[in-house]
Coordinates of C-alpha atoms and ligand atoms in Angstrom, one line a residue:
M1 CA 0.1 0.0 0.0
K2 CA 1.2 3.5 -0.8
R3 CA 1.8 5.8 2.1
I4 CA 1.6 9.7 2.3
V5 CA 2.9 11.6 5.2
T6 CA 1.0 14.8 5.9
I7 CA 2.2 17.8 7.9
Q8 CA -0.2 20.1 9.0
D9 CA -2.4 21.2 12.2
I10 CA -5.4 19.6 13.7
S11 CA -8.2 22.1 13.9
C12 CA -10.5 20.0 16.3
V13 CA -13.6 21.7 14.9
G14 CA -14.0 23.2 11.6
K15 CA -13.2 20.4 8.9
C16 CA -9.9 21.5 7.5
S17 CA -6.1 20.5 7.5
L18 CA -5.6 17.1 9.2
T19 CA -9.4 16.3 10.0
V20 CA -10.0 16.3 6.1
A21 CA -6.6 15.2 4.8
L22 CA -6.8 11.9 6.9
P23 CA -10.4 10.7 5.7
I24 CA -9.8 11.8 2.2
I25 CA -6.4 10.3 1.6
S26 CA -7.5 7.0 3.4
A27 CA -10.5 6.8 1.2
M28 CA -8.3 6.9 -1.8
G29 CA -6.7 3.6 -0.7
V30 CA -3.4 5.3 0.6
E31 CA -2.2 5.0 4.1
T32 CA -2.0 8.4 5.8
A33 CA 0.9 9.1 8.2
V34 CA 0.6 12.4 10.0
V35 CA 2.8 15.0 11.7
P36 CA 0.5 17.3 13.7
T37 CA 2.2 20.8 13.7
A38 CA -0.2 22.3 16.2
V39 CA -3.6 21.6 18.0
L40 CA -6.3 24.2 17.8
S41 CA -9.8 24.2 19.2
T42 CA -11.0 25.4 15.8
H43 CA -9.4 26.7 12.6
T44 CA -8.4 30.5 12.9
M45 CA -11.8 32.1 11.4
F46 CA -13.5 31.3 14.7
K47 CA -12.8 33.9 17.8
N48 CA -10.9 32.9 21.0
F49 CA -9.5 29.6 19.5
T50 CA -6.9 27.7 21.3
F51 CA -3.4 27.0 19.9
R52 CA -0.9 24.6 21.0
D53 CA 2.2 24.5 19.1
L54 CA 3.7 21.1 18.4
S55 CA 6.9 22.2 16.9
T56 CA 9.3 20.4 19.4
D57 CA 7.8 16.9 18.6
I58 CA 8.6 17.4 14.8
P59 CA 12.5 16.5 15.1
L60 CA 11.7 13.7 17.6
I61 CA 9.2 12.1 15.3
Q62 CA 11.6 12.6 12.5
K63 CA 14.5 10.7 14.3
H64 CA 12.1 7.8 15.5
W65 CA 11.0 7.4 11.8
K66 CA 14.5 7.6 10.5
E67 CA 15.5 4.7 13.0
E68 CA 12.5 2.7 11.8
K69 CA 13.5 3.2 8.0
I70 CA 9.9 4.4 7.5
N71 CA 9.6 5.9 3.8
F72 CA 6.7 7.7 2.0
D73 CA 5.4 8.1 -1.4
S74 CA 4.7 11.6 -1.0
I75 CA 5.4 14.3 1.6
Y76 CA 2.6 16.6 1.6
T77 CA 2.6 19.9 3.8
G78 CA -0.4 22.1 4.6
Y79 CA -0.7 24.8 7.3
L80 CA 2.3 25.4 9.1
G81 CA 2.3 27.4 12.5
S82 CA 5.5 29.2 12.3
I83 CA 8.9 30.1 10.5
E84 CA 10.5 27.8 13.0
Q85 CA 8.4 25.0 11.5
I86 CA 9.1 25.8 8.1
D87 CA 13.0 25.5 8.9
M88 CA 12.4 22.1 10.6
L89 CA 10.5 20.8 7.3
K90 CA 13.8 21.7 5.3
D91 CA 15.6 19.1 7.4
F92 CA 12.7 16.7 7.3
F93 CA 12.6 16.9 3.4
K94 CA 16.4 16.1 3.3
E95 CA 15.6 13.0 5.5
F96 CA 12.7 11.5 3.7
K97 CA 13.1 12.6 0.1
T98 CA 14.0 9.9 -2.3
P99 CA 14.4 9.8 -6.1
D100 CA 11.0 7.9 -6.3
N101 CA 8.9 10.2 -4.1
F102 CA 7.6 13.8 -4.3
I103 CA 7.3 16.8 -2.3
F104 CA 3.8 18.4 -2.4
I105 CA 3.5 21.9 -0.7
D106 CA 0.2 23.6 -0.1
P107 CA 1.5 27.0 1.1
V108 CA -1.5 27.6 3.3
M109 CA -1.5 31.3 4.4
G110 CA -4.6 33.1 3.3
D111 CA -7.5 33.7 0.9
N112 CA -9.5 36.6 -0.8
G113 CA -6.4 38.8 -0.8
K114 CA -5.8 38.6 2.9
L115 CA -3.3 36.5 4.9
Y116 CA -5.0 34.4 7.9
T117 CA -4.5 35.5 11.6
G118 CA -0.9 35.0 12.6
F119 CA 0.8 35.1 9.2
N120 CA 2.9 38.1 7.7
Q121 CA 5.1 38.8 4.7
E122 CA 8.2 37.3 6.5
F123 CA 6.3 34.1 6.6
A124 CA 5.3 34.2 3.0
D125 CA 9.0 34.8 2.1
E126 CA 10.1 31.9 4.1
M127 CA 7.3 29.8 2.5
A128 CA 8.5 30.8 -0.8
K129 CA 11.9 29.5 0.0
L130 CA 10.5 26.1 1.1
C131 CA 8.7 25.9 -2.3
N132 CA 12.2 25.7 -3.6
L133 CA 12.5 22.2 -2.3
A134 CA 9.0 21.2 -3.7
D135 CA 8.1 19.0 -6.7
I136 CA 4.5 20.5 -6.8
V137 CA 3.1 23.6 -5.2
V138 CA -0.5 24.3 -5.2
P139 CA -1.3 27.9 -3.9
N140 CA -4.4 30.1 -4.4
L141 CA -3.9 33.5 -5.9
T142 CA -3.8 35.3 -2.4
E143 CA -0.8 33.0 -1.5
A144 CA 0.8 33.3 -4.9
S145 CA 0.5 37.0 -4.8
Y146 CA 2.2 37.2 -1.2
M147 CA 5.1 34.8 -2.2
L148 CA 5.9 36.7 -5.4
H149 CA 5.3 40.2 -3.9
K150 CA 2.6 40.9 -6.4
E151 CA -0.6 42.8 -6.0
Y152 CA -3.7 40.8 -5.5
K153 CA -6.4 41.3 -8.0
E154 CA -10.1 40.3 -8.3
N155 CA -9.8 39.5 -12.0
Y156 CA -6.9 38.0 -14.1
T157 CA -6.3 37.7 -17.8
E158 CA -5.1 34.3 -19.0
E159 CA -1.7 35.8 -20.0
E160 CA -1.7 37.1 -16.2
I161 CA -2.1 33.7 -14.8
K162 CA 0.5 32.1 -17.0
E163 CA 2.9 34.6 -15.9
L164 CA 2.2 33.9 -12.4
L165 CA 2.6 30.2 -13.0
I166 CA 6.0 30.6 -14.5
E167 CA 7.2 32.9 -11.7
L168 CA 6.0 30.3 -9.1
S169 CA 7.8 27.6 -11.2
N170 CA 11.0 29.8 -11.1
L171 CA 10.8 29.5 -7.2
G172 CA 11.8 25.8 -7.9
P173 CA 9.0 23.3 -8.2
N174 CA 8.5 21.5 -11.6
K175 CA 4.8 21.5 -11.5
V176 CA 2.6 24.4 -10.1
V177 CA -1.2 24.6 -9.7
L178 CA -3.0 27.9 -9.3
T179 CA -6.5 27.4 -7.5
G180 CA -9.4 29.8 -7.5
V181 CA -8.7 30.9 -11.3
S182 CA -11.8 32.2 -13.4
F183 CA -11.8 33.7 -16.7
K184 CA -15.4 33.9 -17.1
E185 CA -18.1 35.0 -14.4
N186 CA -19.8 31.7 -14.2
E187 CA -16.6 29.4 -14.1
L188 CA -14.2 28.6 -11.4
G189 CA -11.2 26.3 -11.4
V190 CA -7.5 25.7 -11.8
M191 CA -4.7 26.2 -14.0
S192 CA -1.3 24.3 -13.9
Y193 CA 2.0 24.5 -15.5
D194 CA 4.6 21.8 -16.0
K195 CA 8.0 23.3 -16.4
Q196 CA 9.5 20.1 -17.8
T197 CA 6.8 19.7 -20.7
N198 CA 6.1 23.5 -20.9
Q199 CA 2.5 22.6 -20.9
F200 CA -0.4 24.7 -19.4
F201 CA -3.8 22.9 -18.4
T202 CA -7.1 24.4 -17.2
Y203 CA -10.1 22.8 -15.7
F204 CA -13.1 24.7 -14.6
R205 CA -16.6 23.7 -13.3
E206 CA -19.9 26.0 -13.1
K207 CA -19.3 28.6 -10.3
I208 CA -21.4 28.1 -7.3
N209 CA -21.8 31.4 -5.7
V210 CA -20.7 30.8 -2.1
K211 CA -17.5 30.4 -0.2
Y212 CA -16.7 27.7 2.1
H213 CA -13.8 27.5 4.5
G214 CA -11.6 24.2 4.1
T215 CA -12.2 23.7 0.5
G216 CA -8.5 24.2 -0.2
D217 CA -7.3 21.6 2.0
I218 CA -9.8 19.1 0.3
F219 CA -8.5 19.9 -3.0
A220 CA -4.9 19.6 -2.1
S221 CA -5.5 16.2 -0.3
T222 CA -7.5 15.0 -3.1
L223 CA -5.0 15.8 -5.7
V224 CA -2.1 14.4 -3.8
G225 CA -4.2 11.1 -3.2
A226 CA -4.9 10.9 -7.0
L227 CA -1.3 11.5 -7.7
V228 CA 0.0 8.8 -5.6
N229 CA -2.6 6.5 -7.2
E230 CA -0.7 7.3 -10.5
K231 CA -3.1 9.5 -12.2
S232 CA -1.6 12.1 -14.5
L233 CA -1.5 15.7 -13.4
E234 CA -4.4 16.6 -15.7
E235 CA -6.6 13.5 -14.6
A236 CA -5.8 14.3 -10.9
L237 CA -6.8 17.9 -11.3
K238 CA -10.1 17.0 -12.8
I239 CA -10.7 14.5 -9.9
A240 CA -10.0 16.9 -7.3
V241 CA -11.7 20.0 -9.0
D242 CA -14.8 17.7 -9.4
Y243 CA -14.9 16.2 -5.9
V244 CA -14.7 19.9 -4.4
W245 CA -17.5 20.9 -6.5
E246 CA -19.6 18.0 -5.4
T247 CA -19.0 18.7 -1.8
I248 CA -19.6 22.5 -2.1
N249 CA -22.9 21.8 -4.2
D250 CA -24.1 19.4 -1.5
T251 CA -23.3 21.9 1.2
Y252 CA -25.1 24.8 -0.8
I253 CA -28.3 22.8 -0.9
E254 CA -28.3 22.4 2.8
K255 CA -27.3 26.2 3.2
K256 CA -24.7 25.7 6.2
E257 CA -22.6 28.6 7.5
D258 CA -19.3 28.7 5.9
A259 CA -16.8 28.5 8.8
Y260 CA -18.1 24.8 9.4
G261 CA -16.7 23.6 6.1
V262 CA -18.3 21.4 3.4
N263 CA -19.9 18.0 3.3
F264 CA -17.0 16.2 1.9
E265 CA -18.2 13.2 4.0
S266 CA -21.3 12.6 2.1
K267 CA -19.4 12.5 -1.3
I268 CA -16.8 10.1 -0.3
P269 CA -18.5 7.3 -2.2
Y270 CA -18.3 9.8 -5.4
L271 CA -14.5 10.2 -4.7
I272 CA -13.9 6.5 -4.4
N273 CA -15.7 5.8 -7.7
R274 CA -13.7 8.4 -9.4
I275 CA -10.4 7.1 -8.2
N276 CA -11.1 3.4 -9.2
M277 CA -12.4 4.7 -12.7
Ligands
PXL1 O1 -7.9 25.5 5.7 C1 -6.6 26.2 5.9 C2 -6.4 26.4 7.4 C3 -5.8 25.3 8.0 N1 -5.6 25.3 9.5 C4 -5.9 26.2 10.1 C5 -6.6 27.6 9.7 C6 -6.8 27.4 8.3 C7 -7.5 28.5 7.5 O2 -8.0 29.5 8.3 O3 -6.8 28.6 10.3 C8 -5.5 26.4 11.7

């Protein structure tokens, strides 16, 4: 069985980071090892959340796993709590990167033009340096703007998105995916760039006019799961966008509050069908 290690926080309520990565990757038939970076009572969109930093455990977990000769088909990072953790991961990558696996970074930092509580430009700059070690990075437009020191805009032309993708690939990774891309009012999706083949790829679905928290984490978890299942980047992107669309649609019908995330659980059978197609 393939094995992914995912490194991100546990937000105990709110359906993001580890509480979505674990069930989604497992449902895709891949073992999910975890390095929890922090424990929060909820994600940071709620007020008065608790935050326990788990940085000191990271090198200890790394050392033990090295002794046990544990290896991974992919190393997938999401929300990281501090610059110190970014530095620790550089070392973690060195220990566990092999010629056969790939490093997948979701540089979780912000959305809608703003950084989440607790992040600043310095963190974005350090995250950009961490991306140098990645094989694939999957920022949204906010995260890309901060990492590249570019102004965030509401609307982009195809040429501008291509430029952003190339600049992101110049940070280091061979494959880059931008999420939240839209060239028409009623469409939303992703655009990717593969530096080795010089290929761009777009995939859109009909836009549902709501924003739910945690969908970026669902997208990233599904994408890395599909890639480890040996789907091509294009096929994996279609599966991830379609699954996120299904979960948003299901939630929209129920009209839930956005901070509580999407009904990804009810669409797990859909995901399993897609991955086995
Ligand atoms: O969904 C991204 C995310 C992950 N983890 C924590 C967060 C957020 C977004 O706000 O606060 C703790």
